[in-house]
XYZ file of C-alpha atoms in Angstrom:
392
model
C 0.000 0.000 0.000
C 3.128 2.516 0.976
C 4.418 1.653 -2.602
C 1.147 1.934 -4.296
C 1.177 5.463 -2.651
C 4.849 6.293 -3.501
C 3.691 5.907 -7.389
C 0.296 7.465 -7.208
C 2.014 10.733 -5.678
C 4.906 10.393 -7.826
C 2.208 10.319 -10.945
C 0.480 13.838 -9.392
C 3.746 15.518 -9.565
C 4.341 14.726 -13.057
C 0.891 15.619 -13.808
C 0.906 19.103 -12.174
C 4.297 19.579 -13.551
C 2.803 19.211 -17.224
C -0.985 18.756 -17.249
C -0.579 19.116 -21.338
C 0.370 16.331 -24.184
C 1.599 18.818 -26.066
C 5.882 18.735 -26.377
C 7.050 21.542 -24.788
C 3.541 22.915 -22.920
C 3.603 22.557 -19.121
C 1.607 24.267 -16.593
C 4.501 27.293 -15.704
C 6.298 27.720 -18.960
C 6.855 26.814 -22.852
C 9.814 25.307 -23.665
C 11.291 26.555 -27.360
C 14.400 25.996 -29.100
C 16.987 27.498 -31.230
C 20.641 26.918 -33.074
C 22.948 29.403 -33.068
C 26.945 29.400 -33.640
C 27.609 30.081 -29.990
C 31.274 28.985 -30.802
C 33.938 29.440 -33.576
C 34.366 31.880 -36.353
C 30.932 33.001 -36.541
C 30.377 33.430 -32.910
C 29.974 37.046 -32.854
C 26.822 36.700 -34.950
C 24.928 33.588 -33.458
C 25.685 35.049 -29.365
C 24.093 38.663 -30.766
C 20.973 36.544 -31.911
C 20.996 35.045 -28.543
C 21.298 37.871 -26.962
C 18.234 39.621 -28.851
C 16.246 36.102 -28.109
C 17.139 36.237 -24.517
C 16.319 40.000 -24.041
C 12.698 39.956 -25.358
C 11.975 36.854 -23.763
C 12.859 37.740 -20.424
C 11.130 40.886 -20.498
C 7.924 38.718 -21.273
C 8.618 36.505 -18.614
C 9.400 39.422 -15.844
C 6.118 40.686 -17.109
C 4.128 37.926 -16.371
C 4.440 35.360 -19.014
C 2.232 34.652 -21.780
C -0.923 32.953 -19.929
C 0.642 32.755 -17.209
C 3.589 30.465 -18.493
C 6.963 31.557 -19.127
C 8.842 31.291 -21.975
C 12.332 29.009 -21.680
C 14.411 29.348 -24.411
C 17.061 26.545 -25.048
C 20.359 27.661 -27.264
C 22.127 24.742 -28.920
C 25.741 25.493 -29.976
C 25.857 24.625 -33.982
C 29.531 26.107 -34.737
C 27.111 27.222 -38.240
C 28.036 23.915 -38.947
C 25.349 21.873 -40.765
C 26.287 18.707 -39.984
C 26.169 19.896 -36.230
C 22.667 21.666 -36.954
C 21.080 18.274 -37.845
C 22.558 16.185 -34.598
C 21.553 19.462 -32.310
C 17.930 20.507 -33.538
C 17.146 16.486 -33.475
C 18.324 16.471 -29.770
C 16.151 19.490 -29.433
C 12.764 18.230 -31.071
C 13.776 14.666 -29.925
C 14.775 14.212 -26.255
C 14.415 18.126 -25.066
C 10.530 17.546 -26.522
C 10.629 21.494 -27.805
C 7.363 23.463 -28.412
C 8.717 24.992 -31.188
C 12.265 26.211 -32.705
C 12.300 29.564 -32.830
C 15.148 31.437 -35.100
C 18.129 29.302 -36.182
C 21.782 30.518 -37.552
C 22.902 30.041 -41.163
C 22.205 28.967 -44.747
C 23.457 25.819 -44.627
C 22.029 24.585 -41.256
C 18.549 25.475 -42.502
C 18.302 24.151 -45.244
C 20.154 20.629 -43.779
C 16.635 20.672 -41.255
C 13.716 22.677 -42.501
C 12.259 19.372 -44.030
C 13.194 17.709 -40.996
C 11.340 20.035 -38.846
C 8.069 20.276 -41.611
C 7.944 16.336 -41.492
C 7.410 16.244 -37.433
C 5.272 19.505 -37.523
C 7.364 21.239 -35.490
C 6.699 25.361 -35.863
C 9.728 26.895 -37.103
C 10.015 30.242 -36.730
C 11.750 33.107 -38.773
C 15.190 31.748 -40.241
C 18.738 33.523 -39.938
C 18.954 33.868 -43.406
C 17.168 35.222 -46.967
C 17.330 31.730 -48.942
C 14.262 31.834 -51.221
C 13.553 28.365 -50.391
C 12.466 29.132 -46.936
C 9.577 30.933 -48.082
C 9.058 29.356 -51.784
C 7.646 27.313 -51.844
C 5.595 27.753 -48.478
C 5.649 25.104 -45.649
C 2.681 24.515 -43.670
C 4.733 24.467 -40.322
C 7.643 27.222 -41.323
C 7.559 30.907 -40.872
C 9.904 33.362 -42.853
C 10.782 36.276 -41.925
C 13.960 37.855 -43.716
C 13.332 39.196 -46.809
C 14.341 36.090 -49.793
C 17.521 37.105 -51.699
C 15.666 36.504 -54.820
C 13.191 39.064 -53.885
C 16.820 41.462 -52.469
C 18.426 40.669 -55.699
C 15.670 41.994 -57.647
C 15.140 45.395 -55.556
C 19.356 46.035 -55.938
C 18.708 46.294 -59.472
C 15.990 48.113 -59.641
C 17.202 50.659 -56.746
C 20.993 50.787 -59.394
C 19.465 51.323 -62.182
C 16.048 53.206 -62.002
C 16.807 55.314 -58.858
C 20.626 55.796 -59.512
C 20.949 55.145 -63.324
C 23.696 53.313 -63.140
C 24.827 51.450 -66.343
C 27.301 49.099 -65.945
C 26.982 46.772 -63.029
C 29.212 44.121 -61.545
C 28.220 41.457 -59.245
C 30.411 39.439 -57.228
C 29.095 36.868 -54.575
C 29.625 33.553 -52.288
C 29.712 30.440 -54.527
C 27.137 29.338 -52.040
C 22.561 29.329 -52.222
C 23.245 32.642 -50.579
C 25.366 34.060 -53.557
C 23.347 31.833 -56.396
C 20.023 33.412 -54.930
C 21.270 36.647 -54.969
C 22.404 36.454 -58.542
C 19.572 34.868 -59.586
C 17.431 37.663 -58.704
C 19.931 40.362 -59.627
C 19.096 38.668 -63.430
C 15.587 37.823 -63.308
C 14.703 42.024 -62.122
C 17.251 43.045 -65.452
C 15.622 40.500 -67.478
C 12.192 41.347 -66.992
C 13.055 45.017 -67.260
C 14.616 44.422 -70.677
C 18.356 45.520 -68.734
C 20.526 42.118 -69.129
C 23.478 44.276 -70.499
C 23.806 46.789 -67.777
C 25.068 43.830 -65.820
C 28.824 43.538 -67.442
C 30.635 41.123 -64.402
C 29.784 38.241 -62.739
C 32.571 37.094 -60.126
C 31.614 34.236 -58.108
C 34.267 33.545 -55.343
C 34.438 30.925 -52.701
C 33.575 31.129 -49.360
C 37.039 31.185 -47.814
C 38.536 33.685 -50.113
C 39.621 36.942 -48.724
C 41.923 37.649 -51.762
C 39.902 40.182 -54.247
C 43.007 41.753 -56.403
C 42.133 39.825 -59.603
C 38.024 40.396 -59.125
C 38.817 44.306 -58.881
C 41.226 44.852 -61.525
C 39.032 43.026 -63.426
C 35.752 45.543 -62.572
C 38.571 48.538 -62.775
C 39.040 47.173 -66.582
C 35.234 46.864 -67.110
C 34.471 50.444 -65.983
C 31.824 49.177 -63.809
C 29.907 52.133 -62.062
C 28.487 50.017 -59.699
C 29.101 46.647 -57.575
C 26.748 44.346 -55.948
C 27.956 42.901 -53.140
C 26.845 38.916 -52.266
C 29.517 38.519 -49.381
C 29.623 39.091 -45.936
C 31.613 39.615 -42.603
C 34.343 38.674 -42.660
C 35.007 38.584 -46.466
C 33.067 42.453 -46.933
C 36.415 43.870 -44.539
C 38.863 42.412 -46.830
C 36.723 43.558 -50.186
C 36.355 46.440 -49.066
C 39.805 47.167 -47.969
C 41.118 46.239 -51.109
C 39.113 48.308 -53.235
C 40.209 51.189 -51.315
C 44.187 50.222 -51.998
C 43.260 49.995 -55.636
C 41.094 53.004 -55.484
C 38.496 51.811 -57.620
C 35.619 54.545 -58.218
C 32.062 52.776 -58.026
C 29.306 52.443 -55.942
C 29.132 49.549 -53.446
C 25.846 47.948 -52.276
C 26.089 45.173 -50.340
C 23.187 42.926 -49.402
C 21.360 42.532 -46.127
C 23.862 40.723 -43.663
C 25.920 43.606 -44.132
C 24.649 46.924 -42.606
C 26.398 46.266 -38.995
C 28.663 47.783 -37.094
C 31.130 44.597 -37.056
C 31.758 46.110 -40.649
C 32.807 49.137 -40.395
C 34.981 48.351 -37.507
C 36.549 45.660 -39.165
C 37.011 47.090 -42.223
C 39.192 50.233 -40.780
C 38.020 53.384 -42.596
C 37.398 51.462 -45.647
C 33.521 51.626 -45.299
C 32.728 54.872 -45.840
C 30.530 55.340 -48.169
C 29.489 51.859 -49.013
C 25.154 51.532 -49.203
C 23.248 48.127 -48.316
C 19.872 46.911 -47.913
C 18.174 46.627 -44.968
C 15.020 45.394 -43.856
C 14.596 46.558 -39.750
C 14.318 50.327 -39.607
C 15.631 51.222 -36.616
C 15.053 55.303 -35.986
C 16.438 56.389 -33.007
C 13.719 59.184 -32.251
C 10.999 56.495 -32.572
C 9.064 55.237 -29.304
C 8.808 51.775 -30.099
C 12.686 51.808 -31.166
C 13.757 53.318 -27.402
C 11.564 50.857 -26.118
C 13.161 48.266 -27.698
C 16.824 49.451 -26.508
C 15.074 49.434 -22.964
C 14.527 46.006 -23.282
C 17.513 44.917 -24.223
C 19.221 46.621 -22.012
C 17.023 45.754 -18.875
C 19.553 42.198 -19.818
C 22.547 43.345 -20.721
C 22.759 46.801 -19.036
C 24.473 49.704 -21.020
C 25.043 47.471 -24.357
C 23.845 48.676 -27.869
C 22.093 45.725 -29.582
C 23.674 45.155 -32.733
C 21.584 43.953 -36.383
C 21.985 40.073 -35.180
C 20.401 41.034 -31.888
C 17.863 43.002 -33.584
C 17.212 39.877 -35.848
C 16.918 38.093 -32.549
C 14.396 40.550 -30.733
C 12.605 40.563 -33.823
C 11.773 36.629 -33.772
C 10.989 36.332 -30.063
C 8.686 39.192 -30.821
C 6.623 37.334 -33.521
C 6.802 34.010 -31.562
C 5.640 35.576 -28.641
C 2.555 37.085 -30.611
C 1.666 33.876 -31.977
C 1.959 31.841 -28.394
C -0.415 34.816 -27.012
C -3.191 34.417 -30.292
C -3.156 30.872 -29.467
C -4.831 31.073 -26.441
C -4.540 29.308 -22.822
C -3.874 26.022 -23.691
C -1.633 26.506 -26.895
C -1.195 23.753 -29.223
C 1.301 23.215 -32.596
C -1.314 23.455 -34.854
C -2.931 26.260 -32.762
C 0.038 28.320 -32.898
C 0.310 27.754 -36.818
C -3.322 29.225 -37.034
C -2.256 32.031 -34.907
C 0.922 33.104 -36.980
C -1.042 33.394 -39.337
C -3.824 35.661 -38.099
C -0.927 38.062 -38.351
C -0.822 39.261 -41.939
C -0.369 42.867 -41.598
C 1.038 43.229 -38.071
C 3.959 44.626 -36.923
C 6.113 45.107 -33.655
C 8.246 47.312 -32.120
C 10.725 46.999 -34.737
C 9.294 43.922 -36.341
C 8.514 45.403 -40.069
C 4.378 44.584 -41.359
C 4.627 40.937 -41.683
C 2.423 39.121 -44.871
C 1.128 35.557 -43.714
C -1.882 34.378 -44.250
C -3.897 31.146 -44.190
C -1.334 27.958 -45.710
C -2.258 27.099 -48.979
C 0.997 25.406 -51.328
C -0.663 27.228 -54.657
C -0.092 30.622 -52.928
C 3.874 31.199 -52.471
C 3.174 34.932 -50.522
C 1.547 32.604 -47.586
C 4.701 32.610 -45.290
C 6.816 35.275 -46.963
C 7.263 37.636 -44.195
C 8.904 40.871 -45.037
C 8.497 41.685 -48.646
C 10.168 45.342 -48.811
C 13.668 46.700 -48.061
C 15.583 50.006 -47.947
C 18.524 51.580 -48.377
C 21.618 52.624 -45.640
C 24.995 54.216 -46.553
C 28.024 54.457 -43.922
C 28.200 58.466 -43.198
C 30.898 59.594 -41.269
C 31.356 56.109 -39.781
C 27.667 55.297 -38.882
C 25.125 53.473 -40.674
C 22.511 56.139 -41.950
C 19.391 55.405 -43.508
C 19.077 56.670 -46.809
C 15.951 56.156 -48.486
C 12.182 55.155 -47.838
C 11.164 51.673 -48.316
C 11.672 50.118 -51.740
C 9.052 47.383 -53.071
C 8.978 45.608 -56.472
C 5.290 46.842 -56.777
């Protein structure tokens, strides 16, 4: 009978410890994942996500939860190494019985689980990277959020050649899906615009070059005007250095990963001037922005939040919104309906957001953030330049 009673009151504590069949759902909190590269060369960017993650989330949580339930975020280390992603985010959905993953680091470690993650119909949501696939075609269970680089591609041409004029354009990008995309919709906006000969160079380099000298004497002999940039920190530092020694006279606009302060730090005066997308408009005399710095900083006290921790803030923000729509006793599914209630809303830096109700015929269901603008380096500082740009 003292046995029988041992197990029966071992049973209630379980229970009351998670009263829900749901992975993740328990009575006091909601447990979510993520992968970021907490470790090795790309460190600086996955702990800034982290960061941004972390902030938001505990703000929600020292405010009372969603529901009552706190959030309780879980950060596995991928090194942005696929092969890493796959072994971490199965651990995650697997044993750690995650709710949902929410943000993950890198090209390559998306794509290496997205299907993974669509299969068990596990939410993802928003993806550290613009690879058109994430959106296109849409996922029931998956939730972009960056703009595509097919849709970037496309609004760097247009922005070059119908806002600046510019007439003889170079492009030189990652021999990776990041740089392919890019490229891809650098051509498909000059193709449909009748414009294929404005674009005069195509340099694809590999991922561990940081040697440009052939690339740029090669654009100095084209008399490009303009350069499209499909690299990033840390090869942008070394490009851009190198154009300066060579003191090649054209443009530079870079893509989206770009517009950081890590660049123009690393790149030692060589930034100035250099123009990139950007998608999260961050306006310093804005109420929503200063709230979001108080945020952050109500976790790491007296810190700026760079782009990555933006990108961070950004997802826990949407999440969050979607846990909240899906009422008391949240479900996968129910959260999947709620994301996508929210076509048309927007955060306190989140940009307007277009989901709407999953259907595979209709690839603008889980696109996210359609539109992008422009910011030059000005004195040292990342300056926006122009209003939003859409292909509309």
């Amino acid at each position: 009978m003292k046995r029988l009673l041992t197990v029966l009151l071992s049973l209630a504590v379980l229970l009351s410890c998670h009263l829900f069949a749901e992975p993740g759902i328990f009575t006091d909190k909601v447990l979510i994942g993520t992968f970021q590269a907490m470790s090795g060369p790309a460190a600086i960017i996955g702990t800034s996500v982290a960061k941004g993650l972390n902030s938001y989330f505990n703000w929600v949580n020292n405010n009372g939860g969603v529901h009552g339930r706190k959030i309780e975020l879980l950060v596995a280390d991928d090194q942005l190494n696929p092969s890493k992603t796959v072994v971490e985010v199965k651990r995650l959905v697997e044993q750690d019985k995650v709710f949902s993953i929410v943000a993950g680091l890198g090209t390559p470690g998306i794509l290496a689980v997205m299907e993974y993650l669509e299969t068990n119909k596990v939410p993802f949501v928003y993806q550290g990277g613009g690879h058109t696939s994430f959106a296109i075609p849409p996922k029931e269970y998956r939730f972009a959020v960056q703009p595509n680089y097919l849709t970037e591609g496309q609004i760097m041409a247009k922005y070059l050649i119908e806002d600046l004029g510019k007439k003889r354009i170079a492009i030189i990008y990652r021999t990776d899906d990041i740089g392919y995309d890019g490229l891809a919709g650098v051509e498909k906006w000059l193709k449909d615009n009748g414009q294929e000969k404005k674009l005069v160079g195509r340099f694809p380099v590999a991922t561990d070059r940081f040697a440009f000298d052939n690339e740029i004497l090669n654009m100095m002999q084209l008399n490009v005007d303009a350069v499209i940039m499909y690299i990033f920190v840390p090869q942008t530092p070394a490009f851009l250095k190198q154009v300066k020694d060579y003191g090649m006279d054209a443009l530079l606009l870079a893509n989206y990963a770009n517009p950081d302060p890590t660049t123009i730090t690393l790149s030692e005066g060589a930034a100035e001037g250099l123009r990139a997308t950007a998608w999260v408009m961050g306006d310093v005399n804005d109420e929503n922005f200063q709230k979001y710095i108080a945020i952050y900083q109500e976790s790491f006290p007296g810190e700026i939040p760079n782009a990555y921790a933006a990108a961070g803030f950004i997802a826990a923000e949407i999440f969050t919104e979607g846990l909240a729509r899906a009422g008391s006793e949240p479900t996968r599914e129910k959260l999947v309906r709620a994301l996508e209630s929210m076509g048309g809303w927007s955060g306190l830096i989140t940009p307007q957001l277009t989901y709407r109700q999953y259907n595979c015929n209709d690839y603008n269901c889980r696109i996210g953030v359609n539109r992008m603008y422009v910011m030059e380096v000005i004195e040292q500082v990342w300056t926006i330049l122009t209003d939003w740009i859409s292909l509309e």
